[in-house]
CSV table of C-alpha atoms in Angstrom, one decimal:
chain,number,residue,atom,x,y,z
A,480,UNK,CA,0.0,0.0,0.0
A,481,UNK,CA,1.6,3.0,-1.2
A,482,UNK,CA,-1.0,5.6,0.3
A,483,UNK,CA,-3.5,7.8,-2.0
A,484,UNK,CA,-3.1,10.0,-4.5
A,485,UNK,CA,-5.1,13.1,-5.6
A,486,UNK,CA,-6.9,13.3,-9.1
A,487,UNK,CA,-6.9,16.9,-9.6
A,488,UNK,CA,-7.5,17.4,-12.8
A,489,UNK,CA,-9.9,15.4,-15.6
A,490,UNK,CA,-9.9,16.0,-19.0
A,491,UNK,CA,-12.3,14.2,-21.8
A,492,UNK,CA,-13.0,14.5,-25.4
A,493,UNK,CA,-15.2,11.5,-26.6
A,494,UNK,CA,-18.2,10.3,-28.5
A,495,UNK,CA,-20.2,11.9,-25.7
A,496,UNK,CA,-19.3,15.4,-26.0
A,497,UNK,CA,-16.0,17.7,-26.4
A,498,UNK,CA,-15.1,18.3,-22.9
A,499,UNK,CA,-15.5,16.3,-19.4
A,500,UNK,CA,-18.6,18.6,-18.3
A,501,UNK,CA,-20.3,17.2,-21.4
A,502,UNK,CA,-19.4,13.7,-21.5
A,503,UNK,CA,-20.4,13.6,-18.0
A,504,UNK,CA,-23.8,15.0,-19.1
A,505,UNK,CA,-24.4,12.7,-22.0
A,506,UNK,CA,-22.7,9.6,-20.2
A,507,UNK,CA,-25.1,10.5,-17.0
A,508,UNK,CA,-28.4,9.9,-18.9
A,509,UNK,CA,-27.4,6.9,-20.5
A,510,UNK,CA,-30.5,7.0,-23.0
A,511,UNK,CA,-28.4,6.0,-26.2
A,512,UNK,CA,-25.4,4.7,-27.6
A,513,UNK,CA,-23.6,7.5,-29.2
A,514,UNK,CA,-23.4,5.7,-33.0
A,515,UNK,CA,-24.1,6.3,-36.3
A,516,UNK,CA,-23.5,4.6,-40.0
A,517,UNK,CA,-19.6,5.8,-41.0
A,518,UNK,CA,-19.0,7.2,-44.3
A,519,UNK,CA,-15.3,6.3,-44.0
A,520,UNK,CA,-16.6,2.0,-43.3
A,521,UNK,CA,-19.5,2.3,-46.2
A,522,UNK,CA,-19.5,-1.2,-47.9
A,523,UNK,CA,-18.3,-3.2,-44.9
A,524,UNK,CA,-20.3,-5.3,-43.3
A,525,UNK,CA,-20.5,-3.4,-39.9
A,526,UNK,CA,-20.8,0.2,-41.1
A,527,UNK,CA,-21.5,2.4,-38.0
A,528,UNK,CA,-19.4,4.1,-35.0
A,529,UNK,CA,-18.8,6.9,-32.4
A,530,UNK,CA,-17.0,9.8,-33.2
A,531,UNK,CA,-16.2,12.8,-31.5
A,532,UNK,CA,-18.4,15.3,-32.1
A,533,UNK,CA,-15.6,17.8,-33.5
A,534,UNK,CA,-14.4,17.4,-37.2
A,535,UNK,CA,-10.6,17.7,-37.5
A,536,UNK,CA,-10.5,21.2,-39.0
A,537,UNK,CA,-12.0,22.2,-35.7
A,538,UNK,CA,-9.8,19.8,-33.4
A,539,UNK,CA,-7.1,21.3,-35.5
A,540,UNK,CA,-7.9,24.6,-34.6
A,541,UNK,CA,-8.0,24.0,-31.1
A,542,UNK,CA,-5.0,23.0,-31.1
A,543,UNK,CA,-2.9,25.4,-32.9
A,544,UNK,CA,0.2,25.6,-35.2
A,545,UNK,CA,1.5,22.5,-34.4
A,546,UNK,CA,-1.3,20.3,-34.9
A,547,UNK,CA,-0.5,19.8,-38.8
A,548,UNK,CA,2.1,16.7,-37.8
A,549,UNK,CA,0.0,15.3,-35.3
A,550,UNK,CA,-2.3,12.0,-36.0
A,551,UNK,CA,-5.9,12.7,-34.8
A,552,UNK,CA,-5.3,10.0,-31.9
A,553,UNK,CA,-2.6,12.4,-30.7
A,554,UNK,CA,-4.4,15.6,-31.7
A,555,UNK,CA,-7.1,13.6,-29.1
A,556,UNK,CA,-4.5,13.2,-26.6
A,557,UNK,CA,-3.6,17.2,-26.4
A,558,UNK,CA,-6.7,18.8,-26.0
A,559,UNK,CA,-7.7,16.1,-23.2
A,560,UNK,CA,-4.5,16.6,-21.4
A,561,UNK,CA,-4.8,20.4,-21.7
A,562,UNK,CA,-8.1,20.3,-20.0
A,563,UNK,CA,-7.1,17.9,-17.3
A,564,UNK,CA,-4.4,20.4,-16.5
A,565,UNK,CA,-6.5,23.3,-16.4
A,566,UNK,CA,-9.4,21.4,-14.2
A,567,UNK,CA,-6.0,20.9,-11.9
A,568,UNK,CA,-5.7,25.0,-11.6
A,569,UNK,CA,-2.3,24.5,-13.4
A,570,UNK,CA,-0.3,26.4,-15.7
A,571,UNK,CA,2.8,25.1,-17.5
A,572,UNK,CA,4.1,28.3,-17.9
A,573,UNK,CA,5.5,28.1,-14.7
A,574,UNK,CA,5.5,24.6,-13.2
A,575,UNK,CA,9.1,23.1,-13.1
A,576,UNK,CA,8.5,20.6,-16.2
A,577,UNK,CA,11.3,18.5,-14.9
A,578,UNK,CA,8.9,17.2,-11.8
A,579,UNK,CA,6.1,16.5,-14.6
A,580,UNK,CA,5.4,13.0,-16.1
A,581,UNK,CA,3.2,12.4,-18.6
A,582,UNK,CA,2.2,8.7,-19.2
A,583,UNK,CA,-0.5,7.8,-22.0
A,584,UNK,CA,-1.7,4.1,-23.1
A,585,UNK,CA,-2.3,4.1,-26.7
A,586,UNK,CA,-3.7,0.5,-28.2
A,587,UNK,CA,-3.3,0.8,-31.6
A,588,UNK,CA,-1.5,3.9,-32.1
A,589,UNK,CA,-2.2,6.1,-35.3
A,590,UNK,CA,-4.1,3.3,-37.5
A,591,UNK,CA,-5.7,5.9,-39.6
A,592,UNK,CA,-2.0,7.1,-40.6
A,593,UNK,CA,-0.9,3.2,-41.2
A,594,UNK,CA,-3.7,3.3,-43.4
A,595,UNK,CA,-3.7,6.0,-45.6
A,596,UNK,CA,0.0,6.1,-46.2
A,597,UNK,CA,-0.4,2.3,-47.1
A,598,UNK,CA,-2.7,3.2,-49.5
A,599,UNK,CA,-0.2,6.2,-51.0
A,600,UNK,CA,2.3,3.5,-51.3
A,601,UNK,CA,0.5,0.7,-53.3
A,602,UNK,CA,-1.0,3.4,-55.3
A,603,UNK,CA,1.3,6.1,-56.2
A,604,UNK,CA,4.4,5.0,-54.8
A,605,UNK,CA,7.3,5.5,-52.3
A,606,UNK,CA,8.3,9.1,-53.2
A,607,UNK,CA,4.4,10.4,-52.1
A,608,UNK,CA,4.4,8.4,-48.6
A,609,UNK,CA,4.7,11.3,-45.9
A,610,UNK,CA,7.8,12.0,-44.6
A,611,UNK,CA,6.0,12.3,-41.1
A,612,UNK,CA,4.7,8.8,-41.6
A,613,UNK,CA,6.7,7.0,-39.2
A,614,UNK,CA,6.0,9.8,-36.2
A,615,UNK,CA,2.6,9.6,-36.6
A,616,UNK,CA,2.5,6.3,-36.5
A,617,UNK,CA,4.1,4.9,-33.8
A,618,UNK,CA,2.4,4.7,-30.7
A,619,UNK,CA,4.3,6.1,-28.0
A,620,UNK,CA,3.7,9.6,-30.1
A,621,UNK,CA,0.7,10.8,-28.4
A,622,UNK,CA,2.4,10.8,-25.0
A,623,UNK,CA,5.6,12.3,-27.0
A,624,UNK,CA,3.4,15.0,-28.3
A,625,UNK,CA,1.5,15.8,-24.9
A,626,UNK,CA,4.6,16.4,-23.2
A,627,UNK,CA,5.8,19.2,-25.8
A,628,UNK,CA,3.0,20.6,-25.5
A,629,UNK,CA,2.8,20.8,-22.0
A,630,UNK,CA,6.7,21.2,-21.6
A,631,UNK,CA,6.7,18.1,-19.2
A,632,UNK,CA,10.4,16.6,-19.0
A,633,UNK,CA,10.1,14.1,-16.5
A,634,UNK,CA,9.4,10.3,-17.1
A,635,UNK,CA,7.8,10.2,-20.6
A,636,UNK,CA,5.8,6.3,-20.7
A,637,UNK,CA,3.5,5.0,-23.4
A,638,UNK,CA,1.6,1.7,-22.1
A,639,UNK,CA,0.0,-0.6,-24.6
A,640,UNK,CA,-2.0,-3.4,-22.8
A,641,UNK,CA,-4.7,-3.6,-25.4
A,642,UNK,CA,-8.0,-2.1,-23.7
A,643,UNK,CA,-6.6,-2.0,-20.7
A,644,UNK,CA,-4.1,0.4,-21.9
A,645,UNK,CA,-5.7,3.5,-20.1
A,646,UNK,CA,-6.1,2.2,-16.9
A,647,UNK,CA,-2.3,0.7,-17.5
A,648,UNK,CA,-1.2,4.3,-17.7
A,649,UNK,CA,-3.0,5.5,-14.6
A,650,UNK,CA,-1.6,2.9,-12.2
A,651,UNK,CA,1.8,3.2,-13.7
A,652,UNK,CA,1.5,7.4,-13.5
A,653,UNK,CA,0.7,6.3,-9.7
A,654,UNK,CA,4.0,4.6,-8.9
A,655,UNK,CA,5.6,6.9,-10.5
A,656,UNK,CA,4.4,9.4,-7.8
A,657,UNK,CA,5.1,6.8,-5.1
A,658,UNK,CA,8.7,6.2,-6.3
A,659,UNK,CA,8.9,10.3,-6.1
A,660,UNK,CA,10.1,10.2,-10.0
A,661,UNK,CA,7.8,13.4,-10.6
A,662,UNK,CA,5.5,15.6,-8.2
A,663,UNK,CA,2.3,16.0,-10.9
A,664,UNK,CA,1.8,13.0,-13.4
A,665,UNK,CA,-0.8,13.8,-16.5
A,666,UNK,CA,-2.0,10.5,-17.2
A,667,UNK,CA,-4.6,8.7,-19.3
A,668,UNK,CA,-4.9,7.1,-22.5
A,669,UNK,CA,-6.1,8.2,-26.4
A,670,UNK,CA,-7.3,6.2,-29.4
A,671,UNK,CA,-8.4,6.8,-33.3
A,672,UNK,CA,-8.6,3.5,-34.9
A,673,UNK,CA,-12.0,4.2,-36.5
A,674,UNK,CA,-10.4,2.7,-39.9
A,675,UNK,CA,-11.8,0.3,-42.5
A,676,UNK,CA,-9.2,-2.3,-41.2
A,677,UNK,CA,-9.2,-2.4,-37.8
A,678,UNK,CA,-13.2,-2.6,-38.1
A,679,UNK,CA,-12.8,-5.1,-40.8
A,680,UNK,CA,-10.4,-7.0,-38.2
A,681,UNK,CA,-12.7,-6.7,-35.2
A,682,UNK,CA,-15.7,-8.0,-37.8
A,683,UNK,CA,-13.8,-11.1,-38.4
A,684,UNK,CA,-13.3,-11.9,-35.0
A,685,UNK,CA,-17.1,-12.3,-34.0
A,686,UNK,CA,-16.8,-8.8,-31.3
A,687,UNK,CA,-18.4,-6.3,-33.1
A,688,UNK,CA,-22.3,-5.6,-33.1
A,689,UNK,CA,-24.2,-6.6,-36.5
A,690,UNK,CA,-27.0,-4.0,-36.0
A,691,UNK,CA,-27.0,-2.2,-38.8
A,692,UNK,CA,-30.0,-1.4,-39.1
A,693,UNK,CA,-29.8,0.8,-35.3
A,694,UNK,CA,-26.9,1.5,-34.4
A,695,UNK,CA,-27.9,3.7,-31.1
A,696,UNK,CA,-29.3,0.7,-29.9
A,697,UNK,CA,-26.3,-1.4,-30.3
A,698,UNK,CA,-24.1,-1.4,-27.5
A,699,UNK,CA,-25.7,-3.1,-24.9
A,700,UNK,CA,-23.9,-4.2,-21.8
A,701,UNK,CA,-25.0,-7.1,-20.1
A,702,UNK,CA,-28.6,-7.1,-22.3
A,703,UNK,CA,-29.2,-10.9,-22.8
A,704,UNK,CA,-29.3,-9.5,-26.5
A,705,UNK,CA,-25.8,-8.3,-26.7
A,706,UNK,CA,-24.3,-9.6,-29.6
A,707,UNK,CA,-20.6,-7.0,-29.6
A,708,UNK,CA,-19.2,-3.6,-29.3
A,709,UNK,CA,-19.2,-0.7,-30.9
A,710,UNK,CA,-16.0,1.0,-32.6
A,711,UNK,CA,-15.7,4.0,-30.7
A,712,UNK,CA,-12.5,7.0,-30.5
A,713,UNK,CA,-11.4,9.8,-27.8
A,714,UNK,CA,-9.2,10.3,-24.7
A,715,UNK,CA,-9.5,10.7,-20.8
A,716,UNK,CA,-6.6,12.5,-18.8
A,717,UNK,CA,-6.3,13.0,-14.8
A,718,UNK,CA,-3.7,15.4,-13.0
A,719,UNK,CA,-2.7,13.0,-10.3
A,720,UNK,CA,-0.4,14.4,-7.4
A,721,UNK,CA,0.4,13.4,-3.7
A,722,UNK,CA,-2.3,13.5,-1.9
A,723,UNK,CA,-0.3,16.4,0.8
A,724,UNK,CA,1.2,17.9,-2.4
A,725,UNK,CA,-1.9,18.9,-3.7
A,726,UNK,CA,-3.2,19.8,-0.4
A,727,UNK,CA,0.0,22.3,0.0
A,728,UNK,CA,-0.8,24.1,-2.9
A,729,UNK,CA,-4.7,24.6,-2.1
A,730,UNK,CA,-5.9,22.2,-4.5
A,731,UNK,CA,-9.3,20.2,-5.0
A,732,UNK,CA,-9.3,16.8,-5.2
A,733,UNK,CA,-11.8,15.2,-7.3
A,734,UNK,CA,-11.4,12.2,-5.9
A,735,UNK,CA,-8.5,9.8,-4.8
A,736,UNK,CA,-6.6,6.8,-6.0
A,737,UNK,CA,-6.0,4.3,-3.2
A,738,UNK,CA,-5.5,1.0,-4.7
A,739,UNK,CA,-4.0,-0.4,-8.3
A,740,UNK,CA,-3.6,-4.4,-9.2
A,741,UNK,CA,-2.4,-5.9,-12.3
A,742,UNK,CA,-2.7,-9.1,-13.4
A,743,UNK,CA,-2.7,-11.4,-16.7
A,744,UNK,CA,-4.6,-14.4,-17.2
A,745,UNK,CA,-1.8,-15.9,-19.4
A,746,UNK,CA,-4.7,-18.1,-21.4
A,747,UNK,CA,-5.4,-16.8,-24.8
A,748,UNK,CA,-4.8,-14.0,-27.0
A,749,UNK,CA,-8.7,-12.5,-27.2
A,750,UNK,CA,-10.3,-14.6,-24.9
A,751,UNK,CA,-10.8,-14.4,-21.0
A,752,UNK,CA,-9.9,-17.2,-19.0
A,753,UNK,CA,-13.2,-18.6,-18.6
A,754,UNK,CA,-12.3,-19.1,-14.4
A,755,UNK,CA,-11.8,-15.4,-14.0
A,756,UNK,CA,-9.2,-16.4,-12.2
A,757,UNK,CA,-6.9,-13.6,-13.1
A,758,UNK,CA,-9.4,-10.7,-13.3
A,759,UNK,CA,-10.6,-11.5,-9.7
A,760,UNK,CA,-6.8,-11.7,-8.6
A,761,UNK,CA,-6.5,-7.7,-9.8
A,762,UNK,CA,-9.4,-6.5,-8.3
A,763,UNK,CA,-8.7,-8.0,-4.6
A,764,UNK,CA,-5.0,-6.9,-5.7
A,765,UNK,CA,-6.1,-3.3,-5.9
A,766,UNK,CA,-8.5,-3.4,-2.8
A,767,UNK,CA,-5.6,-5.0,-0.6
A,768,UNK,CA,-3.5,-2.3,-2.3
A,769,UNK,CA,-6.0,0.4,-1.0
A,770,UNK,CA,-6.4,-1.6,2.6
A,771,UNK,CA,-10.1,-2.1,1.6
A,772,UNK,CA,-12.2,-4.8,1.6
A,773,UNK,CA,-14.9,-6.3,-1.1
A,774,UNK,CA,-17.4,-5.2,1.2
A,775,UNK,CA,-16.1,-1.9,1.1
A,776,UNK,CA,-16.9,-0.8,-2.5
A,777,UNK,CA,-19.9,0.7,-3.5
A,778,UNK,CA,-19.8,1.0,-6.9
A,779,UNK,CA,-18.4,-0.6,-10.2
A,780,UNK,CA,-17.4,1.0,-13.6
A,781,UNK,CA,-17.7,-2.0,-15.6
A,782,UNK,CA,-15.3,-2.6,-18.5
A,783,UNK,CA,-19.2,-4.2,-19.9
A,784,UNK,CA,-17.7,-4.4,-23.8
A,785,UNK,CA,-21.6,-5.6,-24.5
A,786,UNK,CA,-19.7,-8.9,-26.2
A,787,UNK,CA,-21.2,-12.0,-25.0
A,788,UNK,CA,-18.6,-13.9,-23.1
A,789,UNK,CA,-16.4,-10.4,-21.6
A,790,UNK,CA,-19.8,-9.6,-19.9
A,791,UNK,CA,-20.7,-13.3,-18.7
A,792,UNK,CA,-17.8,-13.1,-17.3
A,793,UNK,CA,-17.5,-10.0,-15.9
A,794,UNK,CA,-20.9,-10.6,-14.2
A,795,UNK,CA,-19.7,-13.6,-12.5
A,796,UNK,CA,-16.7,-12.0,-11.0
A,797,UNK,CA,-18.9,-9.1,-9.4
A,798,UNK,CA,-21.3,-11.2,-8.0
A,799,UNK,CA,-18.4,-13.5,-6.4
A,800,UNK,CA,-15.9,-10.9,-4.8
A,801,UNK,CA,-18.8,-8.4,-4.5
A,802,UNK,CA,-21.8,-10.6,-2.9
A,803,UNK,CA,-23.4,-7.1,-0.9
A,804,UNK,CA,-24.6,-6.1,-5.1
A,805,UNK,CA,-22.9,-2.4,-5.2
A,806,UNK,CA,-24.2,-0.5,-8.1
A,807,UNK,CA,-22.7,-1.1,-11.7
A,808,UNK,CA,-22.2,0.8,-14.4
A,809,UNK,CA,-20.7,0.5,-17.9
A,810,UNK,CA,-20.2,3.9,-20.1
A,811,UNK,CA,-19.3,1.6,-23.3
A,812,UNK,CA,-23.2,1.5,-23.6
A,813,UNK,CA,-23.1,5.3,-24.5
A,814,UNK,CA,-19.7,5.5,-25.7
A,815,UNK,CA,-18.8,2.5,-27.2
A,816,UNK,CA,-15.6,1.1,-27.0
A,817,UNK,CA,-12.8,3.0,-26.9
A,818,UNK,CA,-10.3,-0.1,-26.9
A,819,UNK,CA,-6.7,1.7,-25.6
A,820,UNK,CA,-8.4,4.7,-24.5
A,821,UNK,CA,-11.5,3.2,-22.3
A,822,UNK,CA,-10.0,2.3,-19.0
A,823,UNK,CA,-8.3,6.2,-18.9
A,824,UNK,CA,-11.9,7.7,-20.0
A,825,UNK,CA,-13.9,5.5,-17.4
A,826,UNK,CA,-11.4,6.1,-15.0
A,827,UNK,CA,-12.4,9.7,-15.2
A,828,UNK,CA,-16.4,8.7,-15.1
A,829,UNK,CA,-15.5,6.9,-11.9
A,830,UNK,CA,-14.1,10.1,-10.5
A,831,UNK,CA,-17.0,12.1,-11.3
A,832,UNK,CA,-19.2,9.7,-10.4
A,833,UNK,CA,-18.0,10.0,-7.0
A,834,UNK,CA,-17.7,14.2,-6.9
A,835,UNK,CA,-21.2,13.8,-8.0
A,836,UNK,CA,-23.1,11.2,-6.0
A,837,UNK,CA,-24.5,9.7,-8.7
A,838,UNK,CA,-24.3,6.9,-11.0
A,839,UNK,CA,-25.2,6.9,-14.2
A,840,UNK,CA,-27.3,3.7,-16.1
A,841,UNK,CA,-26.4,1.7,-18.7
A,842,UNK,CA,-27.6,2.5,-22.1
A,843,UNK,CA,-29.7,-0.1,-23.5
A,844,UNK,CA,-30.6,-2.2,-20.4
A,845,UNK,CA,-34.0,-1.7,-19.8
A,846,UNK,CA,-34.1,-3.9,-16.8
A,847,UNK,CA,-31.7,-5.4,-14.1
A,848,UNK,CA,-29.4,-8.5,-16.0
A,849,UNK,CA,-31.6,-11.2,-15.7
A,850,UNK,CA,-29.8,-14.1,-13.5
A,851,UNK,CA,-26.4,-12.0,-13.4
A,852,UNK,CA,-26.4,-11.2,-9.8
A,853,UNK,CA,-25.5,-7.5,-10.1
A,854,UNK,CA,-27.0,-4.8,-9.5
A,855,UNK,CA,-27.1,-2.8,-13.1
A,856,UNK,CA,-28.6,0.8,-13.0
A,857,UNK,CA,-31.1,1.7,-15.5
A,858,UNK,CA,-33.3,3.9,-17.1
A,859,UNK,CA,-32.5,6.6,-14.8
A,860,UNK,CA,-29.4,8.3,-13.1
A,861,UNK,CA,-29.3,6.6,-9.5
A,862,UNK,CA,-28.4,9.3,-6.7
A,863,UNK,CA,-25.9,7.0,-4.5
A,864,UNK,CA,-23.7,7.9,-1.8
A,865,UNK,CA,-20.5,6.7,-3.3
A,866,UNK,CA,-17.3,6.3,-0.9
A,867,UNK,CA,-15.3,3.6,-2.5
A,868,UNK,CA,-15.3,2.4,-6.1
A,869,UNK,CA,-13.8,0.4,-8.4
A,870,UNK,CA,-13.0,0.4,-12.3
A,871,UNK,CA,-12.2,-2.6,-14.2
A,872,UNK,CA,-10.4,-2.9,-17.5
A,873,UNK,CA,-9.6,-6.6,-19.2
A,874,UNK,CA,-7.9,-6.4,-22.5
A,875,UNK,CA,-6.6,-8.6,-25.1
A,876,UNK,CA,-3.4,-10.8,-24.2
A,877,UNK,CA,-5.7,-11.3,-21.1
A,878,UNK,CA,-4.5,-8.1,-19.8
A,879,UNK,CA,-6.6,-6.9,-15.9
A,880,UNK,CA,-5.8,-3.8,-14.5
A,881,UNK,CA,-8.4,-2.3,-11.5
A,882,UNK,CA,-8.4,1.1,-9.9
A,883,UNK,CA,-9.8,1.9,-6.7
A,884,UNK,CA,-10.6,5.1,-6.2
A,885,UNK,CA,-12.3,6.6,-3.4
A,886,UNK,CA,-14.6,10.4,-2.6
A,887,UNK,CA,-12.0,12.9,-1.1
């Protein structure tokens, strides 16, 4: 146990709106998935997706000069990170950028760049690939260009643990602070790999949804209906700092982060281990990290991908560590799913859920998950008292990574 850290600072730009105020908003009503049919993936069997609400002229804009040899995922990353800062009551201009970390999970990295510059190549040749190709590309560039922006020049990670990349990033931000390798870490995660291929890929592998015909109804977490997710983009960032740091500088804490754990299932490549061995192991990791008990969590942010076997599973491993039913959420029914960048963005849900005493339902679940166990919100936003809660992210390679996080 390491002792808790202050979240100071959130910062979102998703499918549900262009800042953390109005994700918050959209996420808290829960009436809808977020989705629409694609342009960019007409022709392929699954044809629909969530997008930010911002084209790229105007995420462009927002970011400035620079933003002409960024990839969108990294143009994503920026303007999340700048608000988290902000929300933190910081300003770069005068921090010392040698105490600042900056750690960002990134599952794919710039796909849409891999993409269109393959195309270039098989089309019109070498000499018309971009020379910015390769620094687009690779996937350790969002956290690269974040801490330009912010002139951050302490430890500078990228994590890639599939969709548990985000949540990766937060725990490993967190150490970073325990080890005293920086005083403020801006952590979280980005992802823009919205692109005919990766969809294609996803397709073939039997996890996307096949509702074409309504797409807002698609993602469905935990609906006995579920048939997979929904490609989604965006980012989530959170200022964390020592708990007394924060305190000496006058700061608000959103929340706190008392417990991480980290497991891997070591079983397949896309598959969880059908025991739920390893995902229970990181969640009582992460409470014995916080000095917490099961019984001590009220709430769950559910990684709830609305695939069939993630959320069978998932279900099981609630109702067996959690027996007293806390309240469960899972913001991938609005959002959809953000693959590297989820477990950063509902991360920062988490935190506002517990600023805000209330918990917000999951789209598309009109009723509590019949024989599941758990205790699903729906319909409506559910006031709750929230002390203690916990956010789960499972990811490909049979990645698990839990945060605990508690009210300040």
């Amino acid at each position: 146990m390491t002792g808790p850290v202050a979240v100071t600072g959130v910062g979102l730009l998703t499918p549900g709106g262009e800042d953390a105020d109005a994700t918050w908003e959209t996420v808290r009503l829960g009436a809808r998935t977020a989705a629409a049919h694609d342009p960019a993936l007409a022709g392929l069997p699954v044809d629909f997706s969530c997008h930010v609400p911002l084209s790229r002229d105007e995420l462009d804009r927002r970011v400035g000069r620079a933003a002409w040899r960024m990839s969108r995922n990294a143009v994503l990353a920026v303007l999340a990170a700048r608000e988290a800062v902000r929300d933190a009551g910081l300003d770069p201009r005068t921090w010392d950028g040698d105490r600042v970390a900056v750690v960002i999970g990134c599952g794919l990295g710039a796909d849409e760049v891999r993409e269109e510059q393959g195309g270039r190549l098989e089309e019109r040749g070498a000499g018309l690939v971009s020379a910015l190709t390769v620094p687009q590309m690779i996937p350790n560039m969002a956290a690269g260009e974040v801490s330009i922006d912010l002139g951050a020049r302490g430890p500078g990670l990228a994590c890639a643990t599939a969709c548990a990349s985000g949540a990766t990033a937060v725990a490993v931000a967190r150490d970073l602070l325990a080890a005293g390798r920086c005083d403020i870490a801006v952590a979280g995660a980005t992802e823009a790999a919205v692109t005919r291929l990766t969809t294609a890929g996803f397709w073939r592998a039997g996890v996307l949804s096949r509702r074409v015909d309504a797409p807002a109804a698609a993602s469905r977490p935990f609906a006995p209906d579920r048939d997979g997710f929904v490609m989604a983009e965006g980012a989530g960032m959170l200022v964390l700092e020592r708990r007394a740091d924060a305190f000496a500088r006058g700061a608000r804490a959103r929340a706190l982060l008392v417990g991480c754990g980290s497991t891997s299932d070591a079983y397949h490549p896309t598959a969880p281990a059908p025991d739920g061995r390893g995902a229970e192991a990181a969640l009582r990791s992460a409470l014995a990290d916080a000095g917490l008990s099961p019984h001590d969590v009220d709430h769950v942010n559910a990684h709830g991908t609305s695939t069939r076997a993630n959320d069978a599973g998932e279900a099981a491993l609630i109702a067996r560590v959690l027996p007293h039913r806390p309240s469960v959420t899972a913001p991938k029914g609005v959002l959809g799913h953000g693959l590297g960048a989820a477990g950063a963005v509902e991360a920062a849900l988490t935190v506002l859920t517990l600023q805000h005493g209330t918990v917000p339902p999951v789209a598309n679940l009109d009723a509590e998950a019949p024989g599941s166990g758990i205790d699903c919100v729906t319909e409506e936003p559910r006031r709750q008292d929230v002390r203690v809660a916990v956010s789960h992210s499972f990811g490909f390679g049979g990645h698990n990574v839990v945060l605990a996080l508690a009210r300040a």
